[in-house]
JSON list of C-alpha atoms in Angstrom, two decimals:
[
{"chain": "Z", "resi": 1, "resn": "MET", "atom": "CA", "xyz": [-0.11, 0.14, -0.13]},
{"chain": "Z", "resi": 2, "resn": "SER", "atom": "CA", "xyz": [0.97, 3.21, -0.99]},
{"chain": "Z", "resi": 3, "resn": "LYS", "atom": "CA", "xyz": [2.18, 5.40, 2.37]},
{"chain": "Z", "resi": 4, "resn": "ALA", "atom": "CA", "xyz": [2.86, 9.48, 2.29]},
{"chain": "Z", "resi": 5, "resn": "LYS", "atom": "CA", "xyz": [5.98, 11.09, 3.39]},
{"chain": "Z", "resi": 6, "resn": "ARG", "atom": "CA", "xyz": [6.16, 14.41, 4.26]},
{"chain": "Z", "resi": 7, "resn": "LEU", "atom": "CA", "xyz": [8.77, 16.64, 2.72]},
{"chain": "Z", "resi": 8, "resn": "PRO", "atom": "CA", "xyz": [10.27, 18.73, 4.99]},
{"chain": "Z", "resi": 9, "resn": "THR", "atom": "CA", "xyz": [10.71, 22.55, 4.16]},
{"chain": "Z", "resi": 10, "resn": "THR", "atom": "CA", "xyz": [12.48, 25.79, 5.17]},
{"chain": "Z", "resi": 11, "resn": "GLN", "atom": "CA", "xyz": [9.72, 27.20, 7.11]},
{"chain": "Z", "resi": 12, "resn": "GLU", "atom": "CA", "xyz": [10.20, 24.70, 9.78]},
{"chain": "Z", "resi": 13, "resn": "HIS", "atom": "CA", "xyz": [13.38, 26.75, 10.50]},
{"chain": "Z", "resi": 14, "resn": "LEU", "atom": "CA", "xyz": [11.34, 30.41, 10.81]},
{"chain": "Z", "resi": 15, "resn": "ASP", "atom": "CA", "xyz": [9.66, 30.98, 14.05]},
{"chain": "Z", "resi": 16, "resn": "VAL", "atom": "CA", "xyz": [6.66, 32.77, 11.25]},
{"chain": "Z", "resi": 17, "resn": "GLU", "atom": "CA", "xyz": [3.31, 30.17, 11.98]},
{"chain": "Z", "resi": 18, "resn": "ASP", "atom": "CA", "xyz": [0.90, 32.61, 9.69]},
{"chain": "Z", "resi": 19, "resn": "ILE", "atom": "CA", "xyz": [0.20, 35.70, 8.22]},
{"chain": "Z", "resi": 20, "resn": "ARG", "atom": "CA", "xyz": [-3.59, 36.98, 8.41]},
{"chain": "Z", "resi": 21, "resn": "ASP", "atom": "CA", "xyz": [-5.77, 39.81, 9.51]},
{"chain": "Z", "resi": 22, "resn": "ASP", "atom": "CA", "xyz": [-2.88, 42.17, 9.30]},
{"chain": "Z", "resi": 23, "resn": "LEU", "atom": "CA", "xyz": [-0.67, 40.08, 11.99]},
{"chain": "Z", "resi": 24, "resn": "ILE", "atom": "CA", "xyz": [1.98, 37.83, 12.33]},
{"chain": "Z", "resi": 25, "resn": "ILE", "atom": "CA", "xyz": [1.44, 34.57, 14.25]},
{"chain": "Z", "resi": 26, "resn": "LEU", "atom": "CA", "xyz": [4.31, 32.86, 15.88]},
{"chain": "Z", "resi": 27, "resn": "LYS", "atom": "CA", "xyz": [5.27, 29.29, 16.44]},
{"chain": "Z", "resi": 28, "resn": "ASN", "atom": "CA", "xyz": [5.66, 29.80, 20.31]},
{"chain": "Z", "resi": 29, "resn": "GLY", "atom": "CA", "xyz": [1.82, 30.89, 20.52]},
{"chain": "Z", "resi": 30, "resn": "GLY", "atom": "CA", "xyz": [2.43, 34.73, 20.23]},
{"chain": "Z", "resi": 31, "resn": "ALA", "atom": "CA", "xyz": [2.01, 37.39, 17.50]},
{"chain": "Z", "resi": 32, "resn": "ALA", "atom": "CA", "xyz": [2.98, 40.57, 16.32]},
{"chain": "Z", "resi": 33, "resn": "ALA", "atom": "CA", "xyz": [2.03, 43.56, 14.23]},
{"chain": "Z", "resi": 34, "resn": "ILE", "atom": "CA", "xyz": [4.66, 46.00, 12.73]},
{"chain": "Z", "resi": 35, "resn": "LEU", "atom": "CA", "xyz": [4.10, 49.48, 12.29]},
{"chain": "Z", "resi": 36, "resn": "GLN", "atom": "CA", "xyz": [6.52, 51.22, 9.51]},
{"chain": "Z", "resi": 37, "resn": "THR", "atom": "CA", "xyz": [6.94, 55.14, 10.59]},
{"chain": "Z", "resi": 38, "resn": "ASN", "atom": "CA", "xyz": [8.67, 57.80, 7.93]},
{"chain": "Z", "resi": 39, "resn": "ALA", "atom": "CA", "xyz": [11.80, 59.28, 9.81]},
{"chain": "Z", "resi": 40, "resn": "VAL", "atom": "CA", "xyz": [12.79, 63.01, 10.74]},
{"chain": "Z", "resi": 41, "resn": "ASN", "atom": "CA", "xyz": [16.15, 64.89, 9.51]},
{"chain": "Z", "resi": 42, "resn": "PHE", "atom": "CA", "xyz": [17.22, 65.73, 13.74]},
{"chain": "Z", "resi": 43, "resn": "ASP", "atom": "CA", "xyz": [19.87, 68.09, 12.35]},
{"chain": "Z", "resi": 44, "resn": "LEU", "atom": "CA", "xyz": [17.71, 70.22, 10.21]},
{"chain": "Z", "resi": 45, "resn": "LEU", "atom": "CA", "xyz": [15.89, 71.13, 13.16]},
{"chain": "Z", "resi": 46, "resn": "SER", "atom": "CA", "xyz": [16.46, 74.26, 15.18]},
{"chain": "Z", "resi": 47, "resn": "GLU", "atom": "CA", "xyz": [17.80, 73.67, 19.11]},
{"chain": "Z", "resi": 48, "resn": "SER", "atom": "CA", "xyz": [14.00, 74.20, 20.51]},
{"chain": "Z", "resi": 49, "resn": "GLU", "atom": "CA", "xyz": [12.63, 72.00, 17.79]},
{"chain": "Z", "resi": 50, "resn": "GLN", "atom": "CA", "xyz": [15.23, 68.80, 18.51]},
{"chain": "Z", "resi": 51, "resn": "ASP", "atom": "CA", "xyz": [14.27, 69.68, 22.56]},
{"chain": "Z", "resi": 52, "resn": "ALA", "atom": "CA", "xyz": [10.39, 69.25, 22.00]},
{"chain": "Z", "resi": 53, "resn": "MET", "atom": "CA", "xyz": [11.19, 66.30, 20.41]},
{"chain": "Z", "resi": 54, "resn": "ILE", "atom": "CA", "xyz": [13.98, 64.46, 22.87]},
{"chain": "Z", "resi": 55, "resn": "PHE", "atom": "CA", "xyz": [10.80, 65.40, 25.14]},
{"chain": "Z", "resi": 56, "resn": "ALA", "atom": "CA", "xyz": [8.27, 63.75, 23.34]},
{"chain": "Z", "resi": 57, "resn": "TYR", "atom": "CA", "xyz": [10.34, 60.66, 22.88]},
{"chain": "Z", "resi": 58, "resn": "ALA", "atom": "CA", "xyz": [10.86, 60.60, 26.23]},
{"chain": "Z", "resi": 59, "resn": "ALA", "atom": "CA", "xyz": [7.35, 60.73, 26.96]},
{"chain": "Z", "resi": 60, "resn": "LEU", "atom": "CA", "xyz": [7.14, 57.88, 24.54]},
{"chain": "Z", "resi": 61, "resn": "LEU", "atom": "CA", "xyz": [9.14, 55.70, 26.17]},
{"chain": "Z", "resi": 62, "resn": "ASN", "atom": "CA", "xyz": [7.80, 56.74, 29.80]},
{"chain": "Z", "resi": 63, "resn": "SER", "atom": "CA", "xyz": [4.38, 56.12, 28.20]},
{"chain": "Z", "resi": 64, "resn": "LEU", "atom": "CA", "xyz": [4.77, 52.63, 27.20]},
{"chain": "Z", "resi": 65, "resn": "THR", "atom": "CA", "xyz": [3.42, 49.46, 29.58]},
{"chain": "Z", "resi": 66, "resn": "PHE", "atom": "CA", "xyz": [4.10, 47.14, 27.11]},
{"chain": "Z", "resi": 67, "resn": "PRO", "atom": "CA", "xyz": [7.80, 45.74, 25.27]},
{"chain": "Z", "resi": 68, "resn": "ILE", "atom": "CA", "xyz": [8.27, 47.35, 21.68]},
{"chain": "Z", "resi": 69, "resn": "GLN", "atom": "CA", "xyz": [11.28, 46.59, 19.16]},
{"chain": "Z", "resi": 70, "resn": "ILE", "atom": "CA", "xyz": [12.50, 49.14, 16.92]},
{"chain": "Z", "resi": 71, "resn": "ILE", "atom": "CA", "xyz": [14.02, 48.48, 13.77]},
{"chain": "Z", "resi": 72, "resn": "VAL", "atom": "CA", "xyz": [16.27, 50.26, 11.46]},
{"chain": "Z", "resi": 73, "resn": "ARG", "atom": "CA", "xyz": [16.56, 48.35, 7.98]},
{"chain": "Z", "resi": 74, "resn": "SER", "atom": "CA", "xyz": [18.58, 49.58, 4.88]},
{"chain": "Z", "resi": 75, "resn": "LYS", "atom": "CA", "xyz": [18.38, 47.62, 1.77]},
{"chain": "Z", "resi": 76, "resn": "ARG", "atom": "CA", "xyz": [20.23, 48.33, -1.77]},
{"chain": "Z", "resi": 77, "resn": "MET", "atom": "CA", "xyz": [17.37, 50.94, -3.53]},
{"chain": "Z", "resi": 78, "resn": "ASP", "atom": "CA", "xyz": [15.66, 49.78, -7.05]},
{"chain": "Z", "resi": 79, "resn": "ILE", "atom": "CA", "xyz": [15.75, 52.88, -9.69]},
{"chain": "Z", "resi": 80, "resn": "SER", "atom": "CA", "xyz": [14.69, 50.37, -12.38]},
{"chain": "Z", "resi": 81, "resn": "ASN", "atom": "CA", "xyz": [10.93, 51.45, -12.19]},
{"chain": "Z", "resi": 82, "resn": "TYR", "atom": "CA", "xyz": [12.34, 55.28, -12.19]},
{"chain": "Z", "resi": 83, "resn": "LEU", "atom": "CA", "xyz": [14.80, 54.24, -15.23]},
{"chain": "Z", "resi": 84, "resn": "LYS", "atom": "CA", "xyz": [11.94, 53.24, -17.11]},
{"chain": "Z", "resi": 85, "resn": "LEU", "atom": "CA", "xyz": [9.85, 56.42, -16.05]},
{"chain": "Z", "resi": 86, "resn": "LEU", "atom": "CA", "xyz": [12.67, 58.39, -17.15]},
{"chain": "Z", "resi": 87, "resn": "ASP", "atom": "CA", "xyz": [12.43, 56.46, -20.57]},
{"chain": "Z", "resi": 88, "resn": "GLY", "atom": "CA", "xyz": [8.63, 56.75, -20.98]},
{"chain": "Z", "resi": 89, "resn": "ALA", "atom": "CA", "xyz": [8.86, 60.68, -20.56]},
{"chain": "Z", "resi": 90, "resn": "LYS", "atom": "CA", "xyz": [11.78, 60.92, -23.10]},
{"chain": "Z", "resi": 91, "resn": "ALA", "atom": "CA", "xyz": [10.26, 58.77, -25.71]},
{"chain": "Z", "resi": 92, "resn": "GLU", "atom": "CA", "xyz": [6.57, 60.37, -25.02]},
{"chain": "Z", "resi": 93, "resn": "THR", "atom": "CA", "xyz": [8.30, 63.69, -25.64]},
{"chain": "Z", "resi": 94, "resn": "LYS", "atom": "CA", "xyz": [8.66, 65.91, -28.85]},
{"chain": "Z", "resi": 95, "resn": "ASN", "atom": "CA", "xyz": [11.06, 68.95, -27.45]},
{"chain": "Z", "resi": 96, "resn": "GLU", "atom": "CA", "xyz": [14.10, 68.05, -28.97]},
{"chain": "Z", "resi": 97, "resn": "ARG", "atom": "CA", "xyz": [16.36, 69.50, -25.99]},
{"chain": "Z", "resi": 98, "resn": "LEU", "atom": "CA", "xyz": [14.04, 68.35, -23.22]},
{"chain": "Z", "resi": 99, "resn": "ALA", "atom": "CA", "xyz": [14.77, 64.67, -24.30]},
{"chain": "Z", "resi": 100, "resn": "GLY", "atom": "CA", "xyz": [18.20, 65.37, -24.78]},
{"chain": "Z", "resi": 101, "resn": "GLN", "atom": "CA", "xyz": [18.08, 66.74, -20.92]},
{"chain": "Z", "resi": 102, "resn": "ILE", "atom": "CA", "xyz": [16.06, 63.63, -20.06]},
{"chain": "Z", "resi": 103, "resn": "ASP", "atom": "CA", "xyz": [19.25, 61.30, -21.60]},
{"chain": "Z", "resi": 104, "resn": "LEU", "atom": "CA", "xyz": [21.79, 63.16, -19.89]},
{"chain": "Z", "resi": 105, "resn": "TYR", "atom": "CA", "xyz": [20.07, 62.96, -16.28]},
{"chain": "Z", "resi": 106, "resn": "SER", "atom": "CA", "xyz": [19.20, 59.44, -16.93]},
{"chain": "Z", "resi": 107, "resn": "ARG", "atom": "CA", "xyz": [23.00, 58.36, -17.77]},
{"chain": "Z", "resi": 108, "resn": "PHE", "atom": "CA", "xyz": [23.39, 60.60, -14.14]},
{"chain": "Z", "resi": 109, "resn": "VAL", "atom": "CA", "xyz": [21.50, 57.85, -12.20]},
{"chain": "Z", "resi": 110, "resn": "ARG", "atom": "CA", "xyz": [22.69, 55.55, -13.82]},
{"chain": "Z", "resi": 111, "resn": "ASP", "atom": "CA", "xyz": [26.31, 56.05, -13.54]},
{"chain": "Z", "resi": 112, "resn": "LEU", "atom": "CA", "xyz": [25.74, 57.17, -9.88]},
{"chain": "Z", "resi": 113, "resn": "VAL", "atom": "CA", "xyz": [24.46, 53.96, -8.86]},
{"chain": "Z", "resi": 114, "resn": "SER", "atom": "CA", "xyz": [27.08, 52.14, -10.45]},
{"chain": "Z", "resi": 115, "resn": "ARG", "atom": "CA", "xyz": [29.46, 54.33, -8.59]},
{"chain": "Z", "resi": 116, "resn": "ASN", "atom": "CA", "xyz": [27.91, 54.64, -5.32]},
{"chain": "Z", "resi": 117, "resn": "GLN", "atom": "CA", "xyz": [25.58, 52.13, -3.35]},
{"chain": "Z", "resi": 118, "resn": "VAL", "atom": "CA", "xyz": [22.73, 54.17, -2.79]},
{"chain": "Z", "resi": 119, "resn": "LEU", "atom": "CA", "xyz": [20.46, 52.77, -0.08]},
{"chain": "Z", "resi": 120, "resn": "ASP", "atom": "CA", "xyz": [16.67, 53.15, 1.01]},
{"chain": "Z", "resi": 121, "resn": "LYS", "atom": "CA", "xyz": [16.20, 53.39, 4.68]},
{"chain": "Z", "resi": 122, "resn": "ARG", "atom": "CA", "xyz": [12.96, 51.70, 6.30]},
{"chain": "Z", "resi": 123, "resn": "PHE", "atom": "CA", "xyz": [12.17, 52.20, 9.82]},
{"chain": "Z", "resi": 124, "resn": "TYR", "atom": "CA", "xyz": [9.65, 49.46, 11.67]},
{"chain": "Z", "resi": 125, "resn": "VAL", "atom": "CA", "xyz": [8.21, 49.30, 15.39]},
{"chain": "Z", "resi": 126, "resn": "VAL", "atom": "CA", "xyz": [7.46, 46.13, 16.01]},
{"chain": "Z", "resi": 127, "resn": "VAL", "atom": "CA", "xyz": [4.32, 45.50, 18.81]},
{"chain": "Z", "resi": 128, "resn": "PRO", "atom": "CA", "xyz": [4.28, 41.57, 20.23]},
{"chain": "Z", "resi": 129, "resn": "TYR", "atom": "CA", "xyz": [1.58, 39.52, 22.08]},
{"chain": "Z", "resi": 130, "resn": "PHE", "atom": "CA", "xyz": [2.58, 37.07, 24.52]},
{"chain": "Z", "resi": 131, "resn": "SER", "atom": "CA", "xyz": [0.08, 34.43, 24.82]},
{"chain": "Z", "resi": 132, "resn": "GLY", "atom": "CA", "xyz": [1.63, 33.19, 28.06]},
{"chain": "Z", "resi": 133, "resn": "ASP", "atom": "CA", "xyz": [3.77, 34.20, 30.51]},
{"chain": "Z", "resi": 134, "resn": "LEU", "atom": "CA", "xyz": [6.82, 36.56, 29.56]},
{"chain": "Z", "resi": 135, "resn": "SER", "atom": "CA", "xyz": [9.49, 33.69, 31.55]},
{"chain": "Z", "resi": 136, "resn": "GLN", "atom": "CA", "xyz": [8.04, 31.42, 29.69]},
{"chain": "Z", "resi": 137, "resn": "ILE", "atom": "CA", "xyz": [9.27, 32.61, 26.29]},
{"chain": "Z", "resi": 138, "resn": "LYS", "atom": "CA", "xyz": [12.26, 31.15, 24.92]},
{"chain": "Z", "resi": 139, "resn": "PRO", "atom": "CA", "xyz": [14.30, 32.86, 22.45]},
{"chain": "Z", "resi": 140, "resn": "PRO", "atom": "CA", "xyz": [14.71, 30.92, 18.99]},
{"chain": "Z", "resi": 141, "resn": "ALA", "atom": "CA", "xyz": [17.29, 28.13, 18.80]},
{"chain": "Z", "resi": 142, "resn": "LEU", "atom": "CA", "xyz": [19.23, 28.14, 15.77]},
{"chain": "Z", "resi": 143, "resn": "PHE", "atom": "CA", "xyz": [17.98, 24.80, 14.23]},
{"chain": "Z", "resi": 144, "resn": "PRO", "atom": "CA", "xyz": [14.51, 25.24, 16.55]},
{"chain": "Z", "resi": 145, "resn": "LYS", "atom": "CA", "xyz": [12.81, 21.52, 16.83]},
{"chain": "Z", "resi": 146, "resn": "LYS", "atom": "CA", "xyz": [9.38, 21.48, 15.05]},
{"chain": "Z", "resi": 147, "resn": "THR", "atom": "CA", "xyz": [6.51, 23.30, 17.36]},
{"chain": "Z", "resi": 148, "resn": "VAL", "atom": "CA", "xyz": [2.96, 23.37, 16.81]},
{"chain": "Z", "resi": 149, "resn": "VAL", "atom": "CA", "xyz": [0.58, 26.30, 17.88]},
{"chain": "Z", "resi": 150, "resn": "GLY", "atom": "CA", "xyz": [-2.33, 24.99, 19.75]},
{"chain": "Z", "resi": 151, "resn": "ASN", "atom": "CA", "xyz": [-4.89, 27.14, 18.18]},
{"chain": "Z", "resi": 152, "resn": "LYS", "atom": "CA", "xyz": [-3.53, 29.66, 15.78]},
{"chain": "Z", "resi": 153, "resn": "TRP", "atom": "CA", "xyz": [-7.03, 31.00, 15.38]},
{"chain": "Z", "resi": 154, "resn": "SER", "atom": "CA", "xyz": [-7.47, 31.90, 19.24]},
{"chain": "Z", "resi": 155, "resn": "THR", "atom": "CA", "xyz": [-4.14, 33.00, 19.14]},
{"chain": "Z", "resi": 156, "resn": "LEU", "atom": "CA", "xyz": [-5.15, 35.51, 16.50]},
{"chain": "Z", "resi": 157, "resn": "GLU", "atom": "CA", "xyz": [-8.47, 36.88, 18.26]},
{"chain": "Z", "resi": 158, "resn": "LYS", "atom": "CA", "xyz": [-6.90, 37.16, 21.75]},
{"chain": "Z", "resi": 159, "resn": "ALA", "atom": "CA", "xyz": [-3.76, 39.10, 20.03]},
{"chain": "Z", "resi": 160, "resn": "LYS", "atom": "CA", "xyz": [-6.48, 41.30, 17.72]},
{"chain": "Z", "resi": 161, "resn": "ILE", "atom": "CA", "xyz": [-8.03, 42.48, 20.92]},
{"chain": "Z", "resi": 162, "resn": "ASN", "atom": "CA", "xyz": [-4.45, 42.84, 23.28]},
{"chain": "Z", "resi": 163, "resn": "LEU", "atom": "CA", "xyz": [-2.73, 44.68, 20.66]},
{"chain": "Z", "resi": 164, "resn": "ALA", "atom": "CA", "xyz": [-5.18, 47.13, 19.28]},
{"chain": "Z", "resi": 165, "resn": "PRO", "atom": "CA", "xyz": [-5.23, 49.83, 21.83]},
{"chain": "Z", "resi": 166, "resn": "LYS", "atom": "CA", "xyz": [-1.59, 49.50, 22.10]},
{"chain": "Z", "resi": 167, "resn": "ILE", "atom": "CA", "xyz": [-0.91, 50.11, 18.44]},
{"chain": "Z", "resi": 168, "resn": "ALA", "atom": "CA", "xyz": [-3.66, 53.23, 18.62]},
{"chain": "Z", "resi": 169, "resn": "HIS", "atom": "CA", "xyz": [-1.54, 54.64, 21.89]},
{"chain": "Z", "resi": 170, "resn": "LEU", "atom": "CA", "xyz": [1.98, 54.14, 19.71]},
{"chain": "Z", "resi": 171, "resn": "VAL", "atom": "CA", "xyz": [0.49, 56.36, 16.77]},
{"chain": "Z", "resi": 172, "resn": "LYS", "atom": "CA", "xyz": [-0.76, 58.53, 18.92]},
{"chain": "Z", "resi": 173, "resn": "GLN", "atom": "CA", "xyz": [2.67, 59.28, 20.50]},
{"chain": "Z", "resi": 174, "resn": "LEU", "atom": "CA", "xyz": [4.41, 59.06, 17.66]},
{"chain": "Z", "resi": 175, "resn": "ASN", "atom": "CA", "xyz": [2.20, 61.87, 15.92]},
{"chain": "Z", "resi": 176, "resn": "ARG", "atom": "CA", "xyz": [3.51, 63.84, 19.12]},
{"chain": "Z", "resi": 177, "resn": "ILE", "atom": "CA", "xyz": [6.75, 63.55, 17.55]},
{"chain": "Z", "resi": 178, "resn": "GLY", "atom": "CA", "xyz": [5.83, 64.49, 14.19]},
{"chain": "Z", "resi": 179, "resn": "ILE", "atom": "CA", "xyz": [6.32, 61.10, 13.12]},
{"chain": "Z", "resi": 180, "resn": "LYS", "atom": "CA", "xyz": [3.41, 59.19, 11.45]},
{"chain": "Z", "resi": 181, "resn": "GLY", "atom": "CA", "xyz": [2.46, 55.59, 12.12]},
{"chain": "Z", "resi": 182, "resn": "LYS", "atom": "CA", "xyz": [1.40, 52.62, 9.81]},
{"chain": "Z", "resi": 183, "resn": "GLN", "atom": "CA", "xyz": [0.32, 49.06, 10.33]},
{"chain": "Z", "resi": 184, "resn": "LEU", "atom": "CA", "xyz": [1.22, 47.03, 7.53]},
{"chain": "Z", "resi": 185, "resn": "ALA", "atom": "CA", "xyz": [-1.81, 44.93, 6.15]},
{"chain": "Z", "resi": 186, "resn": "THR", "atom": "CA", "xyz": [-1.21, 41.31, 4.87]},
{"chain": "Z", "resi": 187, "resn": "GLU", "atom": "CA", "xyz": [0.25, 41.79, 1.57]},
{"chain": "Z", "resi": 188, "resn": "GLU", "atom": "CA", "xyz": [2.52, 44.23, 2.87]},
{"chain": "Z", "resi": 189, "resn": "LEU", "atom": "CA", "xyz": [4.10, 41.90, 5.58]},
{"chain": "Z", "resi": 190, "resn": "VAL", "atom": "CA", "xyz": [4.10, 39.15, 3.58]},
{"chain": "Z", "resi": 191, "resn": "GLU", "atom": "CA", "xyz": [6.11, 41.52, 0.85]},
{"chain": "Z", "resi": 192, "resn": "LEU", "atom": "CA", "xyz": [8.32, 42.50, 3.93]},
{"chain": "Z", "resi": 193, "resn": "PHE", "atom": "CA", "xyz": [9.34, 39.20, 5.05]},
{"chain": "Z", "resi": 194, "resn": "TYR", "atom": "CA", "xyz": [9.70, 37.55, 1.17]},
{"chain": "Z", "resi": 195, "resn": "ASP", "atom": "CA", "xyz": [12.61, 40.39, 0.97]},
{"chain": "Z", "resi": 196, "resn": "LEU", "atom": "CA", "xyz": [13.80, 39.88, 4.16]},
{"chain": "Z", "resi": 197, "resn": "TYR", "atom": "CA", "xyz": [14.13, 36.30, 3.12]},
{"chain": "Z", "resi": 198, "resn": "ASN", "atom": "CA", "xyz": [14.98, 36.64, -0.72]},
{"chain": "Z", "resi": 199, "resn": "PRO", "atom": "CA", "xyz": [17.20, 40.05, -0.80]},
{"chain": "Z", "resi": 200, "resn": "GLU", "atom": "CA", "xyz": [18.43, 38.91, -4.21]},
{"chain": "Z", "resi": 201, "resn": "VAL", "atom": "CA", "xyz": [15.21, 37.24, -5.33]},
{"chain": "Z", "resi": 202, "resn": "ALA", "atom": "CA", "xyz": [12.81, 40.50, -4.41]},
{"chain": "Z", "resi": 203, "resn": "ARG", "atom": "CA", "xyz": [14.95, 42.11, -6.65]},
{"chain": "Z", "resi": 204, "resn": "GLU", "atom": "CA", "xyz": [14.19, 41.19, -9.62]},
{"chain": "Z", "resi": 205, "resn": "GLN", "atom": "CA", "xyz": [11.20, 39.42, -8.78]},
{"chain": "Z", "resi": 206, "resn": "LYS", "atom": "CA", "xyz": [7.89, 40.53, -6.46]},
{"chain": "Z", "resi": 207, "resn": "ALA", "atom": "CA", "xyz": [6.09, 38.50, -4.24]},
{"chain": "Z", "resi": 208, "resn": "ALA", "atom": "CA", "xyz": [2.52, 37.47, -5.98]},
{"chain": "Z", "resi": 209, "resn": "LEU", "atom": "CA", "xyz": [0.12, 38.91, -3.78]},
{"chain": "Z", "resi": 210, "resn": "SER", "atom": "CA", "xyz": [-2.53, 39.30, -6.07]},
{"chain": "Z", "resi": 211, "resn": "THR", "atom": "CA", "xyz": [-3.03, 35.77, -7.51]},
{"chain": "Z", "resi": 212, "resn": "GLN", "atom": "CA", "xyz": [-6.18, 34.33, -6.08]},
{"chain": "Z", "resi": 213, "resn": "GLU", "atom": "CA", "xyz": [-4.86, 30.56, -6.26]},
{"chain": "Z", "resi": 214, "resn": "TYR", "atom": "CA", "xyz": [-3.12, 31.85, -2.93]},
{"chain": "Z", "resi": 215, "resn": "THR", "atom": "CA", "xyz": [-5.59, 31.36, -0.22]},
{"chain": "Z", "resi": 216, "resn": "THR", "atom": "CA", "xyz": [-2.63, 31.49, 2.45]},
{"chain": "Z", "resi": 217, "resn": "PRO", "atom": "CA", "xyz": [0.41, 32.65, 2.70]},
{"chain": "Z", "resi": 218, "resn": "ILE", "atom": "CA", "xyz": [2.20, 30.11, 4.23]},
{"chain": "Z", "resi": 219, "resn": "VAL", "atom": "CA", "xyz": [2.85, 26.98, 1.78]},
{"chain": "Z", "resi": 220, "resn": "GLN", "atom": "CA", "xyz": [2.04, 23.74, 2.79]},
{"chain": "Z", "resi": 221, "resn": "PRO", "atom": "CA", "xyz": [4.53, 21.11, 2.92]},
{"chain": "Z", "resi": 222, "resn": "ALA", "atom": "CA", "xyz": [4.41, 18.60, 0.12]},
{"chain": "Z", "resi": 223, "resn": "LEU", "atom": "CA", "xyz": [3.80, 15.25, 0.18]},
{"chain": "Z", "resi": 224, "resn": "GLU", "atom": "CA", "xyz": [5.61, 12.55, -1.58]},
{"chain": "Z", "resi": 225, "resn": "PRO", "atom": "CA", "xyz": [4.41, 9.13, -2.16]},
{"chain": "Z", "resi": 226, "resn": "VAL", "atom": "CA", "xyz": [6.48, 5.90, -1.35]},
{"chain": "Z", "resi": 227, "resn": "ILE", "atom": "CA", "xyz": [6.00, 2.57, -2.78]},
{"chain": "Z", "resi": 228, "resn": "ASN", "atom": "CA", "xyz": [7.11, -0.48, -1.58]},
{"chain": "Z", "resi": 229, "resn": "GLN", "atom": "CA", "xyz": [7.97, -3.04, -4.30]},
{"chain": "Z", "resi": 230, "resn": "ALA", "atom": "CA", "xyz": [6.92, -6.26, -4.24]},
{"chain": "Z", "resi": 231, "resn": "LYS", "atom": "CA", "xyz": [9.15, -9.76, -5.05]},
{"chain": "Z", "resi": 232, "resn": "GLY", "atom": "CA", "xyz": [7.01, -10.00, -8.51]},
{"chain": "Z", "resi": 233, "resn": "GLY", "atom": "CA", "xyz": [8.02, -6.40, -9.32]},
{"chain": "Z", "resi": 234, "resn": "GLU", "atom": "CA", "xyz": [4.05, -5.06, -8.54]},
{"chain": "Z", "resi": 235, "resn": "GLN", "atom": "CA", "xyz": [3.54, -2.25, -6.41]},
{"chain": "Z", "resi": 236, "resn": "GLN", "atom": "CA", "xyz": [1.56, -2.99, -3.28]}
]
């Protein structure tokens, strides 16, 4: 009789169990929401504005009754779409002088990127949800064993209730500093993790987020049939 053998996947080594309803469900029974924020050039502010921002940031930290994680991510900027936009503008214009200036500017941008590494910085604030006692949360291991979330739907509903006021509080406090915070939606979270785990591939190929065939962002493990051979060569 044919049996099914479960094929191992790289997802077993990741801490993410699922991504649903704008939240990340973790294998340790927790969850997390991610806010993306803009940046402020602190050096361009006046002294009084700098002092006001420092005091507002101190007030944000003092108001926190829950842990957060601040992440600053630098990645090489992809200007391919911008160059295509310039090529399109050059093809559409009927002014030869303007077309020449667009061509010079396009060459300048290409040369600038080839000589220097142009980086794009993104800023994120992670708001975690823990289903149990903080002392029971273990750090991720290098080669973690298989973990099973007891009921991810229950975790998801509890996380929604727990994280909603925390997110609203953070957004309000960030606005006082002059920073806008926006919670990443499900598709944005999938694209972020796709880019994190596939940095080289993501430059050329984006995550297929609009395909209707995908019912979940987490791919289920494949099953490989195992065929036992009888003495006569017949399949059992």
